[in-house]
C-alpha cells in the first residue's frame, strides 16, 4: 500500500488524502453502532436501547486506554521515521503491541466481573440493567482483539497508510453487522456483543498479518525500556484525556437515567446520530497527529504548523456540512432508532443543542489537541480534557439540572469545548512565534 510522505507535497492535499480513508474507517465503525441500535430497537425496544446506551458509554471509557495508546503509537513511530530512525520506529511498534495486550487484560477482567454492580451504581433503569450487564460481560472478551487492532492501525497511520485500516474496518463492519442481525433476535442485546467480539478478533489477526508481511518477520524489533517510557510519555496523557472525557459522558448518562427509560433511549439514539458530526473531526485529527509528528521529528516546525492550520480549516468546513444535515433531519434521525414519541422528542432536542455551532468549536479544539500531542505538549490535551469534561460538561450540568432538568444537561454539553479551544489557540500562537524565531 502506497504511503503518504508528510515531508513533501501540499499539507492540505496530504491531509485530505490521509483523512478520506480514515473517514471511511470511522464511518464504518459508526455504521456498526447504528446497525446495533436499529436491530436492538426493532427486536428488544426502548429497554434494549437504554441498555445499549449505558453499555456503550462504559465501553467508551474502557476503550479510552486503547485510544490513548493509539495516539502515543502514531506520534512515536511517526517522529522516529521523521528523524530517520527506522529501527527505533520498529521498536516503538513492538512497544505499542505489547502495551495493547497488557492494557486489554487489565481492563477486561474488572469489566466482566463488576458489570452488574457498576450499572446498579449508575442508576440504570431496572428493566434495562440485566441486558446492559450481559452485553458488557461478552464484550469484555473481545477487548484484546480491539486493543491490538487500534495499536496496529496507529502504526499503519504513522507510516502514512490510512487505507489498510479502512479495509480492516470494512471487515469489522461486515462481520459485526451480519452477526448482529443474526444473533440479536435470539440473544437480545448480548447478541451485538458476540458479533463485536468476533469482528474485532478477526480484524486484529488480519492487521497483525499485514504488519508481519511488511516487515518480513512475525515480530517487530524487540522494544527496550526506553521505548516503553517514550510511548508512555505521549500515550499516558492521551489516555488520561480520553478516560476523563468518556467518564464525563458516563456521568452525563447517569444523570440522564434519572429522567426515565424513554429519555435515556432518545438520548442514546441521538448520541449515535451525533457521532456523524464527529467523523470528519476524528479523521482529520488522526492525520494532523501523524503529519505534525513526522515534521517535528524531522525538525521542520514551520511545516508542522502548516498541517495544524490546514487541519483546522478542513475539520471545521467538513463538520459544518454535517451539522447542517443533522439539523435539517434531527427528528427523523432519532426516529430511525426509537418509536416512542417521548424518546424521539428527547433525542431531537439533544441534537438541536449538541450538534450545532458547538460542533464547529469542537472541530477546531480536536485539531489543536492533536497538534499539541504531536509536537511535544501532550499534557496540554490532558488539561483541556479536564476543562472540557469536568469543569464544564459535568460541573455545569450539576448546577443546571436542578433548575432546568434534562435541558440543563444539554446546555452543559454544548458549551464544553469553548474553554479548551481557547487554550489550544493560545498554544498554536505560541508555537507559531517559536517556529518563526
C-alpha positions as a LaTeX table, in Angstrom:
\begin{tabular}{lrrr}
\hline
Residue & $x$ (\AA) & $y$ (\AA) & $z$ (\AA) \\
\hline
Unk1 & 0.00 & 0.00 & 0.00 \\
Unk2 & 1.45 & 3.38 & $-1.02$ \\
Unk3 & 2.29 & 5.54 & 1.98 \\
Unk4 & 2.00 & 9.34 & 2.16 \\
Unk5 & 5.25 & 11.26 & 2.64 \\
Unk6 & 4.23 & 14.04 & 5.01 \\
Unk7 & 7.53 & 15.85 & 4.49 \\
Unk8 & 6.69 & 16.63 & 0.87 \\
Unk9 & 3.70 & 17.99 & $-1.03$ \\
Unk10 & 0.97 & 20.42 & $-0.04$ \\
Unk11 & $-0.15$ & 19.96 & 3.58 \\
Unk12 & $-3.87$ & 20.36 & 2.81 \\
Unk13 & $-3.69$ & 17.83 & $-0.03$ \\
Unk14 & $-1.78$ & 15.34 & 2.13 \\
Unk15 & $-4.32$ & 15.73 & 4.93 \\
Unk16 & $-7.19$ & 15.14 & 2.52 \\
Unk17 & $-5.53$ & 12.04 & 1.04 \\
Unk18 & $-4.96$ & 10.67 & 4.51 \\
Unk19 & $-8.22$ & 11.76 & 6.13 \\
Unk20 & $-10.60$ & 10.39 & 3.48 \\
Unk21 & $-9.71$ & 6.71 & 4.09 \\
Unk22 & $-9.62$ & 7.41 & 7.83 \\
Unk23 & $-13.09$ & 8.95 & 7.49 \\
Unk24 & $-14.25$ & 5.84 & 5.69 \\
Unk25 & $-12.98$ & 3.68 & 8.57 \\
Unk26 & $-14.68$ & 5.90 & 11.15 \\
Unk27 & $-17.94$ & 5.90 & 9.21 \\
Unk28 & $-17.86$ & 2.11 & 9.04 \\
Unk29 & $-17.29$ & 1.94 & 12.78 \\
Unk30 & $-20.21$ & 4.28 & 13.28 \\
Unk31 & $-22.30$ & 2.18 & 10.88 \\
Unk32 & $-21.65$ & $-0.81$ & 13.14 \\
Unk33 & $-23.08$ & 1.07 & 16.08 \\
Unk34 & $-26.03$ & 2.37 & 14.06 \\
Unk35 & $-26.93$ & $-1.14$ & 12.90 \\
Unk36 & $-26.68$ & $-2.36$ & 16.50 \\
Unk37 & $-29.10$ & 0.36 & 17.60 \\
Unk38 & $-31.51$ & $-0.36$ & 14.74 \\
Unk39 & $-31.56$ & $-4.10$ & 15.36 \\
Unk40 & $-31.84$ & $-3.77$ & 19.13 \\
Unk41 & $-34.56$ & $-1.15$ & 18.76 \\
Unk42 & $-36.51$ & $-3.41$ & 16.42 \\
Unk43 & $-36.26$ & $-6.65$ & 18.40 \\
Unk44 & $-35.86$ & $-5.50$ & 22.02 \\
Unk45 & $-37.37$ & $-1.99$ & 22.08 \\
Unk46 & $-36.71$ & 1.02 & 24.32 \\
Unk47 & $-35.48$ & $-1.24$ & 27.14 \\
Unk48 & $-32.75$ & $-2.58$ & 24.85 \\
Unk49 & $-31.84$ & 0.89 & 23.59 \\
Unk50 & $-31.46$ & 2.15 & 27.16 \\
Unk51 & $-29.27$ & $-0.86$ & 28.00 \\
Unk52 & $-27.12$ & $-0.37$ & 24.91 \\
Unk53 & $-26.77$ & 3.37 & 25.56 \\
Unk54 & $-25.34$ & 2.70 & 29.02 \\
Unk55 & $-23.18$ & $-0.24$ & 27.92 \\
Unk56 & $-21.77$ & 1.81 & 25.04 \\
Unk57 & $-20.69$ & 4.58 & 27.40 \\
Unk58 & $-18.91$ & 2.07 & 29.65 \\
Unk59 & $-17.30$ & 0.67 & 26.51 \\
Unk60 & $-16.08$ & 4.14 & 25.52 \\
Unk61 & $-14.40$ & 4.53 & 28.92 \\
Unk62 & $-12.72$ & 1.13 & 28.67 \\
Unk63 & $-11.57$ & 1.80 & 25.11 \\
Unk64 & $-10.13$ & 5.15 & 26.19 \\
Unk65 & $-6.89$ & 3.41 & 27.06 \\
Unk66 & $-6.61$ & 1.91 & 23.59 \\
Unk67 & $-7.34$ & 5.30 & 22.01 \\
Unk68 & $-4.65$ & 6.93 & 24.13 \\
Unk69 & $-2.25$ & 4.14 & 23.21 \\
Unk70 & $-3.01$ & 4.62 & 19.52 \\
Unk71 & $-2.21$ & 8.34 & 19.80 \\
Unk72 & 1.07 & 7.52 & 21.51 \\
Unk73 & 1.98 & 4.91 & 18.90 \\
Unk74 & 1.15 & 7.22 & 15.99 \\
Unk75 & 3.21 & 10.08 & 17.39 \\
Unk76 & 6.22 & 8.00 & 18.49 \\
Unk77 & 6.52 & 5.91 & 15.31 \\
Unk78 & 5.98 & 8.97 & 13.11 \\
Unk79 & 8.58 & 11.06 & 14.96 \\
Unk80 & 11.20 & 8.32 & 14.67 \\
Unk81 & 10.51 & 7.89 & 10.97 \\
Unk82 & 10.85 & 11.66 & 10.53 \\
Unk83 & 14.19 & 11.54 & 12.36 \\
Unk84 & 15.44 & 8.80 & 10.01 \\
Unk85 & 15.37 & 6.02 & 12.64 \\
Unk86 & 13.50 & 3.02 & 11.13 \\
Unk87 & 14.90 & 0.59 & 13.72 \\
Unk88 & 13.62 & 2.81 & 16.51 \\
Unk89 & 10.25 & 3.01 & 14.75 \\
Unk90 & 10.09 & $-0.80$ & 14.67 \\
Unk91 & 10.85 & $-0.96$ & 18.40 \\
Unk92 & 8.09 & 1.59 & 19.01 \\
Unk93 & 5.71 & $-0.66$ & 17.08 \\
Unk94 & 6.66 & $-3.59$ & 19.33 \\
Unk95 & 6.13 & $-1.45$ & 22.41 \\
Unk96 & 2.64 & $-0.47$ & 21.21 \\
Unk97 & 1.56 & $-4.07$ & 20.54 \\
Unk98 & 2.93 & $-5.27$ & 23.89 \\
Unk99 & 1.18 & $-2.45$ & 25.73 \\
Unk100 & $-2.08$ & $-3.26$ & 23.91 \\
Unk101 & $-2.07$ & $-6.82$ & 25.23 \\
Unk102 & $-1.24$ & $-5.77$ & 28.78 \\
Unk103 & $-3.81$ & $-2.97$ & 28.94 \\
Unk104 & $-6.61$ & $-5.04$ & 27.42 \\
Unk105 & $-6.15$ & $-7.76$ & 30.05 \\
Unk106 & $-6.14$ & $-5.16$ & 32.83 \\
Unk107 & $-9.42$ & $-3.67$ & 31.59 \\
Unk108 & $-11.31$ & $-6.80$ & 30.53 \\
Unk109 & $-11.32$ & $-8.61$ & 33.87 \\
Unk110 & $-12.93$ & $-5.90$ & 36.03 \\
Unk111 & $-15.42$ & $-5.10$ & 33.26 \\
Unk112 & $-16.57$ & $-8.72$ & 33.19 \\
Unk113 & $-16.66$ & $-9.20$ & 36.96 \\
Unk114 & $-18.19$ & $-5.89$ & 38.05 \\
Unk115 & $-20.69$ & $-5.15$ & 35.26 \\
Unk116 & $-23.84$ & $-5.72$ & 37.32 \\
Unk117 & $-22.64$ & $-3.68$ & 40.29 \\
Unk118 & $-21.43$ & $-0.87$ & 38.02 \\
Unk119 & $-24.75$ & $-0.45$ & 36.23 \\
Unk120 & $-26.60$ & $-0.56$ & 39.53 \\
Unk121 & $-24.41$ & 2.27 & 40.82 \\
Unk122 & $-25.04$ & 4.27 & 37.65 \\
Unk123 & $-28.78$ & 4.11 & 38.23 \\
Unk124 & $-29.56$ & 2.25 & 35.01 \\
Unk125 & $-33.34$ & 1.73 & 34.75 \\
Unk126 & $-34.23$ & $-1.60$ & 36.37 \\
Unk127 & $-35.74$ & $-3.05$ & 33.21 \\
Unk128 & $-32.51$ & $-2.39$ & 31.28 \\
Unk129 & $-29.86$ & $-3.36$ & 33.86 \\
Unk130 & $-29.62$ & $-7.10$ & 33.12 \\
Unk131 & $-29.25$ & $-6.51$ & 29.38 \\
Unk132 & $-26.51$ & $-3.91$ & 29.90 \\
Unk133 & $-24.55$ & $-6.25$ & 32.20 \\
Unk134 & $-24.91$ & $-9.21$ & 29.82 \\
Unk135 & $-23.62$ & $-7.11$ & 26.92 \\
Unk136 & $-20.56$ & $-5.95$ & 28.87 \\
Unk137 & $-19.57$ & $-9.44$ & 30.07 \\
Unk138 & $-19.46$ & $-10.74$ & 26.50 \\
Unk139 & $-17.91$ & $-7.59$ & 25.03 \\
Unk140 & $-15.02$ & $-7.74$ & 27.53 \\
Unk141 & $-13.81$ & $-10.97$ & 25.92 \\
Unk142 & $-13.17$ & $-9.07$ & 22.70 \\
Unk143 & $-11.01$ & $-6.34$ & 24.26 \\
Unk144 & $-7.62$ & $-7.94$ & 23.43 \\
Unk145 & $-8.57$ & $-8.03$ & 19.75 \\
Unk146 & $-9.93$ & $-4.47$ & 19.86 \\
Unk147 & $-6.80$ & $-3.09$ & 21.57 \\
Unk148 & $-4.45$ & $-4.87$ & 19.14 \\
Unk149 & $-6.50$ & $-3.56$ & 16.22 \\
Unk150 & $-6.21$ & 0.02 & 17.48 \\
Unk151 & $-2.46$ & $-0.31$ & 18.03 \\
Unk152 & $-1.81$ & $-1.88$ & 14.63 \\
Unk153 & $-3.94$ & 0.75 & 12.89 \\
Unk154 & $-1.99$ & 3.51 & 14.66 \\
Unk155 & 1.31 & 2.08 & 13.41 \\
Unk156 & $-0.01$ & 1.95 & 9.85 \\
Unk157 & $-1.25$ & 5.54 & 10.02 \\
Unk158 & 2.09 & 6.69 & 11.45 \\
Unk159 & 3.73 & 5.30 & 8.32 \\
Unk160 & 1.33 & 7.26 & 6.12 \\
Unk161 & $-1.05$ & 4.39 & 5.33 \\
Unk162 & $-4.68$ & 5.18 & 6.12 \\
Unk163 & $-6.15$ & 2.81 & 3.54 \\
Unk164 & $-5.29$ & $-0.51$ & 5.15 \\
Unk165 & $-7.04$ & 0.44 & 8.42 \\
Unk166 & $-10.06$ & 1.36 & 6.29 \\
Unk167 & $-10.17$ & $-2.11$ & 4.73 \\
Unk168 & $-9.83$ & $-3.66$ & 8.14 \\
Unk169 & $-12.80$ & $-1.54$ & 9.22 \\
Unk170 & $-14.73$ & $-3.00$ & 6.27 \\
Unk171 & $-14.07$ & $-6.49$ & 7.64 \\
Unk172 & $-15.16$ & $-5.45$ & 11.14 \\
Unk173 & $-18.34$ & $-3.82$ & 9.84 \\
Unk174 & $-19.29$ & $-6.80$ & 7.67 \\
Unk175 & $-18.86$ & $-9.35$ & 10.45 \\
Unk176 & $-20.43$ & $-7.18$ & 13.14 \\
Unk177 & $-23.47$ & $-6.15$ & 11.11 \\
Unk178 & $-24.17$ & $-9.67$ & 9.86 \\
Unk179 & $-23.61$ & $-11.12$ & 13.31 \\
Unk180 & $-25.84$ & $-8.56$ & 15.00 \\
Unk181 & $-28.73$ & $-9.17$ & 12.61 \\
Unk182 & $-28.38$ & $-12.92$ & 13.09 \\
Unk183 & $-27.87$ & $-13.02$ & 16.85 \\
Unk184 & $-29.97$ & $-10.25$ & 18.39 \\
Unk185 & $-33.36$ & $-11.94$ & 17.69 \\
Unk186 & $-32.19$ & $-14.96$ & 19.71 \\
Unk187 & $-29.79$ & $-13.46$ & 22.26 \\
Unk188 & $-31.10$ & $-9.93$ & 22.71 \\
Unk189 & $-28.67$ & $-7.09$ & 23.43 \\
Unk190 & $-25.84$ & $-9.55$ & 24.16 \\
Unk191 & $-26.03$ & $-10.68$ & 20.52 \\
Unk192 & $-24.41$ & $-7.42$ & 19.43 \\
Unk193 & $-21.57$ & $-8.04$ & 21.88 \\
Unk194 & $-20.92$ & $-11.51$ & 20.47 \\
Unk195 & $-20.74$ & $-10.15$ & 16.93 \\
Unk196 & $-18.47$ & $-7.29$ & 18.02 \\
Unk197 & $-16.09$ & $-9.70$ & 19.77 \\
Unk198 & $-15.85$ & $-11.92$ & 16.69 \\
Unk199 & $-15.33$ & $-8.95$ & 14.37 \\
Unk200 & $-12.57$ & $-7.27$ & 16.40 \\
Unk201 & $-10.72$ & $-10.58$ & 16.93 \\
Unk202 & $-10.76$ & $-11.33$ & 13.20 \\
Unk203 & $-9.60$ & $-7.83$ & 12.25 \\
Unk204 & $-6.80$ & $-7.92$ & 14.84 \\
Unk205 & $-5.47$ & $-11.16$ & 13.36 \\
Unk206 & $-5.59$ & $-9.66$ & 9.86 \\
Unk207 & $-3.83$ & $-6.46$ & 10.96 \\
Unk208 & $-1.00$ & $-8.36$ & 12.64 \\
Unk209 & $-0.58$ & $-10.46$ & 9.49 \\
Unk210 & $-0.34$ & $-7.27$ & 7.39 \\
Unk211 & 2.31 & $-5.76$ & 9.68 \\
Unk212 & 4.29 & $-9.02$ & 9.69 \\
Unk213 & 4.22 & $-9.15$ & 5.89 \\
Unk214 & 5.56 & $-5.60$ & 5.59 \\
Unk215 & 8.50 & $-6.11$ & 7.90 \\
Unk216 & 9.24 & $-9.63$ & 6.64 \\
Unk217 & 9.04 & $-11.26$ & 10.08 \\
Unk218 & 6.41 & $-12.33$ & 12.56 \\
Unk219 & 7.63 & $-9.98$ & 15.28 \\
Unk220 & 8.71 & $-6.31$ & 15.33 \\
Unk221 & 12.08 & $-5.25$ & 16.75 \\
Unk222 & 12.17 & $-6.02$ & 20.46 \\
Unk223 & 11.37 & $-2.90$ & 22.49 \\
Unk224 & 13.59 & $-1.84$ & 25.38 \\
Unk225 & 12.69 & 0.10 & 28.49 \\
Unk226 & 13.31 & 3.50 & 26.91 \\
Unk227 & 10.87 & 2.66 & 24.08 \\
Unk228 & 8.12 & 1.84 & 26.57 \\
Unk229 & 8.93 & 5.00 & 28.52 \\
Unk230 & 8.84 & 7.13 & 25.36 \\
Unk231 & 5.49 & 5.59 & 24.42 \\
Unk232 & 4.10 & 6.23 & 27.89 \\
Unk233 & 5.11 & 9.92 & 27.82 \\
Unk234 & 2.71 & 10.52 & 24.93 \\
Unk235 & 0.17 & 7.75 & 25.47 \\
Unk236 & $-0.46$ & 8.34 & 29.18 \\
Unk237 & $-1.68$ & 11.97 & 28.82 \\
Unk238 & $-3.68$ & 10.99 & 25.72 \\
Unk239 & $-5.26$ & 8.07 & 27.58 \\
Unk240 & $-5.96$ & 10.33 & 30.55 \\
Unk241 & $-7.67$ & 12.76 & 28.17 \\
Unk242 & $-9.85$ & 10.03 & 26.68 \\
Unk243 & $-10.68$ & 8.48 & 30.06 \\
Unk244 & $-11.69$ & 11.81 & 31.58 \\
Unk245 & $-13.84$ & 12.76 & 28.58 \\
Unk246 & $-15.60$ & 9.40 & 28.44 \\
Unk247 & $-16.08$ & 9.28 & 32.20 \\
Unk248 & $-17.79$ & 12.64 & 31.88 \\
Unk249 & $-20.12$ & 11.19 & 29.25 \\
Unk250 & $-20.78$ & 8.27 & 31.57 \\
Unk251 & $-21.63$ & 10.74 & 34.34 \\
Unk252 & $-23.95$ & 12.56 & 31.94 \\
Unk253 & $-25.62$ & 9.26 & 31.04 \\
Unk254 & $-26.07$ & 8.56 & 34.75 \\
Unk255 & $-27.74$ & 11.97 & 35.17 \\
Unk256 & $-29.96$ & 11.23 & 32.17 \\
Unk257 & $-31.02$ & 7.89 & 33.70 \\
Unk258 & $-32.97$ & 9.86 & 36.31 \\
Unk259 & $-35.39$ & 11.04 & 33.59 \\
Unk260 & $-36.59$ & 7.53 & 32.68 \\
Unk261 & $-36.14$ & 4.85 & 30.03 \\
Unk262 & $-37.69$ & 6.84 & 27.16 \\
Unk263 & $-35.39$ & 9.84 & 27.63 \\
Unk264 & $-32.35$ & 7.58 & 28.00 \\
Unk265 & $-33.30$ & 5.74 & 24.81 \\
Unk266 & $-33.79$ & 9.01 & 22.90 \\
Unk267 & $-30.52$ & 10.50 & 24.15 \\
Unk268 & $-28.70$ & 7.27 & 23.30 \\
Unk269 & $-30.09$ & 7.30 & 19.78 \\
Unk270 & $-29.18$ & 10.96 & 19.37 \\
Unk271 & $-25.64$ & 10.24 & 20.54 \\
Unk272 & $-25.26$ & 7.79 & 17.67 \\
Unk273 & $-26.51$ & 10.38 & 15.20 \\
Unk274 & $-24.23$ & 12.99 & 16.75 \\
Unk275 & $-21.21$ & 10.83 & 16.02 \\
Unk276 & $-21.74$ & 11.68 & 12.35 \\
Unk277 & $-20.54$ & 15.20 & 13.08 \\
Unk278 & $-17.50$ & 13.74 & 14.81 \\
Unk279 & $-16.40$ & 11.61 & 11.88 \\
Unk280 & $-14.53$ & 14.32 & 9.94 \\
Unk281 & $-13.10$ & 15.72 & 13.19 \\
Unk282 & $-11.54$ & 12.46 & 14.32 \\
Unk283 & $-10.27$ & 11.61 & 10.84 \\
Unk284 & $-8.53$ & 14.96 & 10.40 \\
Unk285 & $-7.19$ & 14.75 & 13.96 \\
Unk286 & $-5.52$ & 11.41 & 13.13 \\
Unk287 & $-4.00$ & 13.00 & 10.04 \\
Unk288 & $-2.71$ & 16.02 & 11.95 \\
Unk289 & $-1.14$ & 13.77 & 14.61 \\
Unk290 & 0.74 & 11.66 & 12.06 \\
Unk291 & 1.79 & 14.57 & 9.83 \\
Unk292 & 2.83 & 17.05 & 12.51 \\
Unk293 & 4.75 & 14.38 & 14.44 \\
Unk294 & 6.65 & 13.40 & 11.28 \\
Unk295 & 7.58 & 17.05 & 10.67 \\
Unk296 & 8.54 & 17.57 & 14.31 \\
Unk297 & 10.81 & 14.52 & 14.15 \\
Unk298 & 12.46 & 15.94 & 11.04 \\
Unk299 & 12.92 & 19.34 & 12.71 \\
Unk300 & 10.57 & 21.16 & 10.29 \\
Unk301 & 8.38 & 23.10 & 12.72 \\
Unk302 & 7.02 & 25.51 & 10.12 \\
Unk303 & 5.64 & 22.61 & 8.10 \\
Unk304 & 4.14 & 21.10 & 11.26 \\
Unk305 & 2.40 & 24.43 & 11.84 \\
Unk306 & 1.07 & 24.39 & 8.27 \\
Unk307 & $-0.51$ & 20.99 & 8.95 \\
Unk308 & $-2.20$ & 22.35 & 12.08 \\
Unk309 & $-3.73$ & 25.29 & 10.23 \\
Unk310 & $-4.83$ & 23.17 & 7.29 \\
Unk311 & $-6.31$ & 20.62 & 9.69 \\
Unk312 & $-8.42$ & 23.24 & 11.46 \\
Unk313 & $-9.76$ & 24.58 & 8.16 \\
Unk314 & $-10.61$ & 21.13 & 6.76 \\
Unk315 & $-12.13$ & 19.89 & 10.01 \\
Unk316 & $-14.36$ & 22.92 & 10.61 \\
Unk317 & $-15.51$ & 23.07 & 6.99 \\
Unk318 & $-16.45$ & 19.38 & 6.82 \\
Unk319 & $-18.16$ & 19.50 & 10.20 \\
Unk320 & $-20.28$ & 22.47 & 9.12 \\
Unk321 & $-21.74$ & 20.43 & 6.26 \\
Unk322 & $-22.58$ & 17.52 & 8.55 \\
Unk323 & $-24.16$ & 19.81 & 11.17 \\
Unk324 & $-26.46$ & 21.29 & 8.52 \\
Unk325 & $-27.60$ & 17.81 & 7.53 \\
Unk326 & $-28.22$ & 16.76 & 11.14 \\
Unk327 & $-30.12$ & 19.93 & 12.00 \\
Unk328 & $-32.34$ & 19.52 & 8.95 \\
Unk329 & $-33.36$ & 15.99 & 9.89 \\
Unk330 & $-32.98$ & 15.65 & 13.67 \\
Unk331 & $-36.39$ & 14.05 & 14.49 \\
Unk332 & $-36.14$ & 11.69 & 11.52 \\
Unk333 & $-32.66$ & 10.57 & 12.55 \\
Unk334 & $-33.80$ & 9.74 & 16.08 \\
Unk335 & $-36.95$ & 8.13 & 14.70 \\
Unk336 & $-34.79$ & 5.56 & 12.92 \\
Unk337 & $-33.98$ & 4.04 & 16.30 \\
Unk338 & $-36.97$ & 4.76 & 18.54 \\
Unk339 & $-40.76$ & 4.80 & 18.08 \\
Unk340 & $-41.80$ & 6.26 & 21.41 \\
Unk341 & $-42.78$ & 9.95 & 20.93 \\
Unk342 & $-41.12$ & 10.93 & 24.22 \\
Unk343 & $-37.87$ & 9.25 & 23.15 \\
Unk344 & $-37.94$ & 10.94 & 19.75 \\
Unk345 & $-38.58$ & 14.35 & 21.32 \\
Unk346 & $-35.73$ & 13.89 & 23.82 \\
Unk347 & $-33.35$ & 12.77 & 21.09 \\
Unk348 & $-34.26$ & 15.60 & 18.73 \\
Unk349 & $-33.72$ & 18.15 & 21.50 \\
Unk350 & $-30.31$ & 16.60 & 22.16 \\
Unk351 & $-29.30$ & 17.06 & 18.51 \\
Unk352 & $-30.64$ & 20.62 & 18.32 \\
Unk353 & $-28.45$ & 21.59 & 21.27 \\
Unk354 & $-25.37$ & 19.36 & 20.93 \\
Unk355 & $-24.86$ & 19.13 & 17.18 \\
Unk356 & $-24.91$ & 22.82 & 16.32 \\
Unk357 & $-22.41$ & 25.70 & 16.40 \\
Unk358 & $-20.65$ & 23.99 & 19.30 \\
Unk359 & $-19.61$ & 21.21 & 16.91 \\
Unk360 & $-17.55$ & 23.72 & 14.91 \\
Unk361 & $-15.74$ & 24.76 & 18.08 \\
Unk362 & $-15.18$ & 21.10 & 18.91 \\
Unk363 & $-13.72$ & 20.51 & 15.43 \\
Unk364 & $-11.12$ & 23.24 & 15.96 \\
Unk365 & $-10.41$ & 22.05 & 19.51 \\
Unk366 & $-9.74$ & 18.47 & 18.42 \\
Unk367 & $-7.34$ & 19.51 & 15.65 \\
Unk368 & $-5.49$ & 21.75 & 18.10 \\
Unk369 & $-5.26$ & 18.98 & 20.70 \\
Unk370 & $-3.94$ & 16.55 & 18.07 \\
Unk371 & $-1.32$ & 19.10 & 17.07 \\
Unk372 & $-0.25$ & 19.62 & 20.70 \\
Unk373 & 0.12 & 15.87 & 21.24 \\
Unk374 & 2.21 & 15.55 & 18.08 \\
Unk375 & 4.56 & 18.44 & 18.85 \\
Unk376 & 5.62 & 17.65 & 22.37 \\
Unk377 & 2.80 & 19.05 & 24.53 \\
Unk378 & 0.58 & 16.03 & 25.32 \\
Unk379 & $-0.17$ & 17.39 & 28.80 \\
Unk380 & $-1.97$ & 20.36 & 27.25 \\
Unk381 & $-4.55$ & 17.96 & 25.78 \\
Unk382 & $-4.92$ & 16.38 & 29.23 \\
Unk383 & $-5.53$ & 19.79 & 30.82 \\
Unk384 & $-8.07$ & 20.57 & 28.10 \\
Unk385 & $-9.85$ & 17.32 & 28.91 \\
Unk386 & $-10.32$ & 18.49 & 32.49 \\
Unk387 & $-11.69$ & 21.83 & 31.31 \\
Unk388 & $-13.98$ & 20.22 & 28.74 \\
Unk389 & $-15.21$ & 17.24 & 30.73 \\
Unk390 & $-15.01$ & 18.06 & 34.42 \\
Unk391 & $-15.27$ & 21.84 & 34.70 \\
Unk392 & $-17.91$ & 22.47 & 32.06 \\
Unk393 & $-19.70$ & 19.26 & 31.00 \\
Unk394 & $-20.17$ & 17.68 & 34.42 \\
Unk395 & $-19.72$ & 20.76 & 36.61 \\
Unk396 & $-22.13$ & 22.96 & 34.72 \\
Unk397 & $-24.63$ & 20.13 & 34.25 \\
Unk398 & $-24.65$ & 19.56 & 38.01 \\
Unk399 & $-25.50$ & 23.23 & 38.53 \\
Unk400 & $-28.13$ & 23.45 & 35.78 \\
Unk401 & $-30.08$ & 20.19 & 36.14 \\
Unk402 & $-31.90$ & 21.16 & 39.38 \\
Unk403 & $-33.28$ & 24.28 & 37.68 \\
Unk404 & $-33.64$ & 23.18 & 34.05 \\
Unk405 & $-33.91$ & 19.40 & 34.18 \\
Unk406 & $-32.83$ & 17.47 & 31.07 \\
Unk407 & $-32.15$ & 20.66 & 29.01 \\
Unk408 & $-29.54$ & 21.63 & 31.62 \\
Unk409 & $-27.52$ & 18.55 & 30.66 \\
Unk410 & $-27.67$ & 19.55 & 27.00 \\
Unk411 & $-26.62$ & 23.15 & 27.69 \\
Unk412 & $-23.54$ & 21.95 & 29.58 \\
Unk413 & $-22.57$ & 19.59 & 26.76 \\
Unk414 & $-22.98$ & 22.29 & 24.13 \\
Unk415 & $-20.68$ & 24.70 & 25.98 \\
Unk416 & $-17.98$ & 22.17 & 26.92 \\
Unk417 & $-15.49$ & 22.70 & 24.01 \\
Unk418 & $-15.26$ & 26.50 & 24.29 \\
Unk419 & $-12.58$ & 26.82 & 27.00 \\
Unk420 & $-10.35$ & 24.02 & 25.62 \\
Unk421 & $-10.49$ & 25.57 & 22.16 \\
Unk422 & $-9.26$ & 28.89 & 23.55 \\
Unk423 & $-6.33$ & 27.11 & 25.26 \\
Unk424 & $-5.49$ & 25.31 & 22.01 \\
Unk425 & $-5.47$ & 28.58 & 20.06 \\
Unk426 & $-3.08$ & 30.09 & 22.61 \\
Unk427 & $-0.72$ & 27.12 & 22.22 \\
Unk428 & $-0.83$ & 27.41 & 18.43 \\
Unk429 & 0.07 & 31.09 & 18.61 \\
Unk430 & 3.00 & 30.41 & 20.93 \\
Unk431 & 4.24 & 27.58 & 18.71 \\
Unk432 & 3.98 & 29.90 & 15.70 \\
Unk433 & 6.14 & 32.53 & 17.39 \\
Unk434 & 8.73 & 29.92 & 18.38 \\
Unk435 & 8.82 & 28.44 & 14.87 \\
Unk436 & 9.39 & 31.88 & 13.36 \\
Unk437 & 12.21 & 32.86 & 15.70 \\
\hline
\end{tabular}
